[in-house]
Amino acid sequence: MPPPRKVDLLPEEQKTWLKDALKAGGFAGYEQLADDLNARLEDAGITLRIGKSALHTFGKEYSEFVRYQEEASAWAADWMKDNGLEEEAQRHNVLFQMITTLAFKVMQHQMTQTGENISPQELHFLGRMLKDVMSSSGIRQKLLADERKRVAEEATKAERERVAVAMDGAIAEAGLSAELASDLRAKVLGVSR
């Protein structure tokens, strides 16, 4: 197993600063960024030093990660909006981003491998994870469709009851026979009383 990259050895605070600086600088200016990072490390009493080429490699990977994450977020928001799941989209956004990030990391790792180093097991797990996400969205759609159907049925039942009460009042005012009233209810409401 290869040794960890120097960027991966950065304390979390410095790594967060580096990511923010990369975004703010438009993923450019690596020489100045290396000088700034190394000065921060020195001020913090950390002996680790990172060169611009290592930062460039990390910056390129992180840029792709940010782009994929933004695309995945935009796609997820659009998809959920198109399917009437705006509120649910807000609740599930964090989970979806975490899954997307994990999938990206696995794909990124596999893209750097060659031949026998490619792990079929990792690819299998990635495929299974994506399948589960897609399956979950199908289940969610079915639950929403069932809920919409239930609400529509309740509204129909309430409307029939309202019409039945109105018919009973009209029948009483008209003084119709019980047999004629029953026939009218059956024709109008589709039920007998």
mmCIF file of C-alpha atoms in Angstrom:
data_model
loop_
_atom_site.group_PDB
_atom_site.id
_atom_site.type_symbol
_atom_site.label_atom_id
_atom_site.label_comp_id
_atom_site.label_asym_id
_atom_site.label_seq_id
_atom_site.Cartn_x
_atom_site.Cartn_y
_atom_site.Cartn_z
ATOM 1 C CA MET A 1 0.000 0.000 0.000
ATOM 2 C CA PRO A 2 1.467 3.391 -0.961
ATOM 3 C CA PRO A 3 2.224 5.900 1.801
ATOM 4 C CA PRO A 4 -0.450 8.578 2.415
ATOM 5 C CA ARG A 5 -0.156 11.798 0.490
ATOM 6 C CA LYS A 6 1.068 14.821 2.409
ATOM 7 C CA VAL A 7 -2.231 16.622 1.844
ATOM 8 C CA ASP A 8 -4.014 13.715 3.511
ATOM 9 C CA LEU A 9 -1.805 14.227 6.594
ATOM 10 C CA LEU A 10 -2.990 17.804 7.113
ATOM 11 C CA PRO A 11 -4.882 18.511 10.332
ATOM 12 C CA GLU A 12 -8.619 18.922 9.682
ATOM 13 C CA GLU A 13 -8.543 22.680 10.339
ATOM 14 C CA GLN A 14 -5.797 23.196 7.745
ATOM 15 C CA LYS A 15 -7.503 20.890 5.251
ATOM 16 C CA THR A 16 -10.753 22.840 5.619
ATOM 17 C CA TRP A 17 -8.862 26.094 5.073
ATOM 18 C CA LEU A 18 -7.172 24.597 1.997
ATOM 19 C CA LYS A 19 -10.493 23.498 0.485
ATOM 20 C CA ASP A 20 -12.013 26.927 1.095
ATOM 21 C CA ALA A 21 -8.935 28.649 -0.372
ATOM 22 C CA LEU A 22 -9.052 26.404 -3.453
ATOM 23 C CA LYS A 23 -12.703 27.291 -4.069
ATOM 24 C CA ALA A 24 -12.145 31.002 -3.408
ATOM 25 C CA GLY A 25 -9.149 31.070 -5.760
ATOM 26 C CA GLY A 26 -10.998 29.267 -8.535
ATOM 27 C CA PHE A 27 -8.650 26.279 -8.241
ATOM 28 C CA ALA A 28 -5.690 28.339 -9.466
ATOM 29 C CA GLY A 29 -2.625 30.093 -8.016
ATOM 30 C CA TYR A 30 -1.049 26.977 -6.527
ATOM 31 C CA GLU A 31 2.370 28.553 -5.914
ATOM 32 C CA GLN A 32 0.886 31.284 -3.709
ATOM 33 C CA LEU A 33 -1.437 28.750 -2.120
ATOM 34 C CA ALA A 34 1.540 26.515 -1.220
ATOM 35 C CA ASP A 35 3.334 29.507 0.347
ATOM 36 C CA ASP A 36 0.222 30.483 2.343
ATOM 37 C CA LEU A 37 -0.457 26.926 3.506
ATOM 38 C CA ASN A 38 3.150 26.313 4.537
ATOM 39 C CA ALA A 39 3.170 29.617 6.450
ATOM 40 C CA ARG A 40 -0.011 28.552 8.272
ATOM 41 C CA LEU A 41 1.559 25.171 9.071
ATOM 42 C CA GLU A 42 4.710 26.850 10.372
ATOM 43 C CA ASP A 43 2.658 29.274 12.519
ATOM 44 C CA ALA A 44 0.811 26.283 13.972
ATOM 45 C CA GLY A 45 4.100 24.564 14.803
ATOM 46 C CA ILE A 46 3.566 21.781 12.271
ATOM 47 C CA THR A 47 6.721 20.578 10.477
ATOM 48 C CA LEU A 48 4.846 19.224 7.436
ATOM 49 C CA ARG A 49 5.451 21.181 4.194
ATOM 50 C CA ILE A 50 3.514 20.742 0.959
ATOM 51 C CA GLY A 51 4.708 21.690 -2.516
ATOM 52 C CA LYS A 52 2.672 23.289 -5.278
ATOM 53 C CA SER A 53 2.611 20.109 -7.401
ATOM 54 C CA ALA A 54 1.040 18.143 -4.528
ATOM 55 C CA LEU A 55 -1.490 20.944 -4.046
ATOM 56 C CA HIS A 56 -2.196 20.999 -7.778
ATOM 57 C CA THR A 57 -2.914 17.259 -7.778
ATOM 58 C CA PHE A 58 -5.167 17.608 -4.745
ATOM 59 C CA GLY A 59 -6.798 20.727 -6.210
ATOM 60 C CA LYS A 60 -7.584 18.925 -9.457
ATOM 61 C CA GLU A 61 -9.206 16.021 -7.579
ATOM 62 C CA TYR A 62 -11.083 18.335 -5.239
ATOM 63 C CA SER A 63 -12.283 20.467 -8.155
ATOM 64 C CA GLU A 64 -13.766 17.363 -9.786
ATOM 65 C CA PHE A 65 -15.334 16.335 -6.495
ATOM 66 C CA VAL A 66 -16.937 19.771 -6.033
ATOM 67 C CA ARG A 67 -18.200 19.765 -9.622
ATOM 68 C CA TYR A 68 -19.686 16.265 -9.287
ATOM 69 C CA GLN A 69 -21.268 17.158 -5.961
ATOM 70 C CA GLU A 70 -22.837 20.319 -7.416
ATOM 71 C CA GLU A 71 -24.107 18.407 -10.448
ATOM 72 C CA ALA A 72 -25.506 15.646 -8.241
ATOM 73 C CA SER A 73 -27.209 18.179 -5.970
ATOM 74 C CA ALA A 74 -28.702 20.044 -8.920
ATOM 75 C CA TRP A 75 -29.889 16.799 -10.500
ATOM 76 C CA ALA A 76 -31.409 15.596 -7.218
ATOM 77 C CA ALA A 77 -33.182 18.908 -6.610
ATOM 78 C CA ASP A 78 -34.568 18.967 -10.167
ATOM 79 C CA TRP A 79 -35.638 15.346 -10.021
ATOM 80 C CA MET A 80 -37.391 15.752 -6.696
ATOM 81 C CA LYS A 81 -39.039 18.996 -7.835
ATOM 82 C CA ASP A 82 -40.249 17.319 -11.041
ATOM 83 C CA ASN A 83 -41.765 14.552 -8.914
ATOM 84 C CA GLY A 84 -43.429 16.909 -6.418
ATOM 85 C CA LEU A 85 -41.035 16.102 -3.608
ATOM 86 C CA GLU A 86 -39.668 19.594 -2.832
ATOM 87 C CA GLU A 87 -40.116 19.309 0.944
ATOM 88 C CA GLU A 88 -38.783 15.784 0.963
ATOM 89 C CA ALA A 89 -35.872 16.979 -1.168
ATOM 90 C CA GLN A 90 -34.840 19.328 1.619
ATOM 91 C CA ARG A 91 -34.983 16.560 4.218
ATOM 92 C CA HIS A 92 -33.095 14.037 2.124
ATOM 93 C CA ASN A 93 -30.565 16.407 0.550
ATOM 94 C CA VAL A 94 -27.884 15.709 3.147
ATOM 95 C CA LEU A 95 -28.248 11.936 2.830
ATOM 96 C CA PHE A 96 -28.172 12.112 -0.953
ATOM 97 C CA GLN A 97 -25.029 14.280 -0.908
ATOM 98 C CA MET A 98 -23.320 11.854 1.451
ATOM 99 C CA ILE A 99 -24.114 8.928 -0.846
ATOM 100 C CA THR A 100 -23.009 10.902 -3.885
ATOM 101 C CA THR A 101 -19.761 11.846 -2.191
ATOM 102 C CA LEU A 102 -19.072 8.254 -1.208
ATOM 103 C CA ALA A 103 -19.873 7.033 -4.727
ATOM 104 C CA PHE A 104 -17.532 9.676 -6.158
ATOM 105 C CA LYS A 105 -14.706 8.601 -3.848
ATOM 106 C CA VAL A 106 -15.108 4.949 -4.832
ATOM 107 C CA MET A 107 -15.276 5.822 -8.530
ATOM 108 C CA GLN A 108 -12.297 8.161 -8.228
ATOM 109 C CA HIS A 109 -10.244 5.473 -6.507
ATOM 110 C CA GLN A 110 -11.186 2.892 -9.136
ATOM 111 C CA MET A 111 -10.357 5.274 -12.005
ATOM 112 C CA THR A 112 -6.769 5.529 -10.758
ATOM 113 C CA GLN A 113 -6.379 1.730 -10.753
ATOM 114 C CA THR A 114 -5.257 -0.448 -13.640
ATOM 115 C CA GLY A 115 -5.748 -4.090 -14.529
ATOM 116 C CA GLU A 116 -5.579 -6.431 -11.572
ATOM 117 C CA ASN A 117 -5.703 -3.524 -9.088
ATOM 118 C CA ILE A 118 -9.343 -2.799 -9.961
ATOM 119 C CA SER A 119 -11.527 -4.164 -7.191
ATOM 120 C CA PRO A 120 -14.626 -5.919 -8.527
ATOM 121 C CA GLN A 121 -15.956 -5.992 -4.974
ATOM 122 C CA GLU A 122 -15.832 -2.184 -4.661
ATOM 123 C CA LEU A 123 -17.503 -1.810 -8.058
ATOM 124 C CA HIS A 124 -20.162 -4.322 -6.967
ATOM 125 C CA PHE A 125 -20.847 -2.377 -3.767
ATOM 126 C CA LEU A 126 -21.007 0.899 -5.704
ATOM 127 C CA GLY A 127 -23.519 -0.595 -8.139
ATOM 128 C CA ARG A 128 -25.561 -2.024 -5.288
ATOM 129 C CA MET A 129 -25.564 1.312 -3.454
ATOM 130 C CA LEU A 130 -26.752 3.152 -6.561
ATOM 131 C CA LYS A 131 -29.406 0.480 -7.164
ATOM 132 C CA ASP A 132 -30.633 0.866 -3.583
ATOM 133 C CA VAL A 133 -30.870 4.640 -3.999
ATOM 134 C CA MET A 134 -32.888 4.212 -7.188
ATOM 135 C CA SER A 135 -35.065 1.544 -5.557
ATOM 136 C CA SER A 136 -35.656 3.799 -2.576
ATOM 137 C CA SER A 137 -36.864 6.566 -4.858
ATOM 138 C CA GLY A 138 -39.289 4.101 -6.491
ATOM 139 C CA ILE A 139 -40.667 3.099 -3.102
ATOM 140 C CA ARG A 140 -41.072 6.755 -2.182
ATOM 141 C CA GLN A 141 -42.973 7.400 -5.415
ATOM 142 C CA LYS A 142 -45.297 4.466 -4.694
ATOM 143 C CA LEU A 143 -45.956 5.714 -1.163
ATOM 144 C CA LEU A 144 -46.757 9.184 -2.482
ATOM 145 C CA ALA A 145 -49.049 7.749 -5.163
ATOM 146 C CA ASP A 146 -50.845 5.649 -2.528
ATOM 147 C CA GLU A 147 -51.250 8.710 -0.291
ATOM 148 C CA ARG A 148 -52.625 10.786 -3.187
ATOM 149 C CA LYS A 149 -55.087 7.980 -4.000
ATOM 150 C CA ARG A 150 -56.212 7.777 -0.354
ATOM 151 C CA VAL A 151 -56.745 11.550 -0.178
ATOM 152 C CA ALA A 152 -58.707 11.499 -3.453
ATOM 153 C CA GLU A 153 -60.895 8.636 -2.188
ATOM 154 C CA GLU A 154 -61.604 10.496 1.056
ATOM 155 C CA ALA A 155 -62.521 13.619 -0.898
ATOM 156 C CA THR A 156 -64.848 11.605 -3.139
ATOM 157 C CA LYS A 157 -66.494 9.983 -0.121
ATOM 158 C CA ALA A 158 -66.962 13.356 1.583
ATOM 159 C CA GLU A 159 -68.483 14.815 -1.593
ATOM 160 C CA ARG A 160 -70.900 11.872 -1.917
ATOM 161 C CA GLU A 161 -71.976 12.340 1.687
ATOM 162 C CA ARG A 162 -72.533 16.060 1.081
ATOM 163 C CA VAL A 163 -74.605 15.323 -2.026
ATOM 164 C CA ALA A 164 -76.572 12.626 -0.152
ATOM 165 C CA VAL A 165 -77.487 15.069 2.615
ATOM 166 C CA ALA A 166 -78.514 17.665 0.022
ATOM 167 C CA MET A 167 -80.577 15.037 -1.843
ATOM 168 C CA ASP A 168 -82.301 13.932 1.347
ATOM 169 C CA GLY A 169 -83.321 17.543 1.984
ATOM 170 C CA ALA A 170 -84.560 17.992 -1.588
ATOM 171 C CA ILE A 171 -86.468 14.676 -1.505
ATOM 172 C CA ALA A 172 -88.125 15.616 1.779
ATOM 173 C CA GLU A 173 -89.121 19.047 0.403
ATOM 174 C CA ALA A 174 -90.514 17.460 -2.766
ATOM 175 C CA GLY A 175 -92.474 14.859 -0.812
ATOM 176 C CA LEU A 176 -91.322 11.933 -3.013
ATOM 177 C CA SER A 177 -92.145 8.338 -2.181
ATOM 178 C CA ALA A 178 -89.519 6.141 -0.518
ATOM 179 C CA GLU A 179 -89.252 3.986 -3.653
ATOM 180 C CA LEU A 180 -88.688 6.995 -5.961
ATOM 181 C CA ALA A 181 -86.208 8.496 -3.453
ATOM 182 C CA SER A 182 -84.256 5.213 -3.386
ATOM 183 C CA ASP A 183 -84.168 5.105 -7.223
ATOM 184 C CA LEU A 184 -82.872 8.700 -7.372
ATOM 185 C CA ARG A 185 -80.126 7.985 -4.802
ATOM 186 C CA ALA A 186 -79.040 4.891 -6.743
ATOM 187 C CA LYS A 187 -78.871 6.833 -10.039
ATOM 188 C CA VAL A 188 -77.170 9.965 -8.671
ATOM 189 C CA LEU A 189 -74.867 8.472 -6.038
ATOM 190 C CA GLY A 190 -74.499 4.941 -7.351
ATOM 191 C CA VAL A 191 -75.616 3.541 -3.989
ATOM 192 C CA SER A 192 -78.864 2.531 -2.342
ATOM 193 C CA ARG A 193 -79.929 3.740 1.114
#
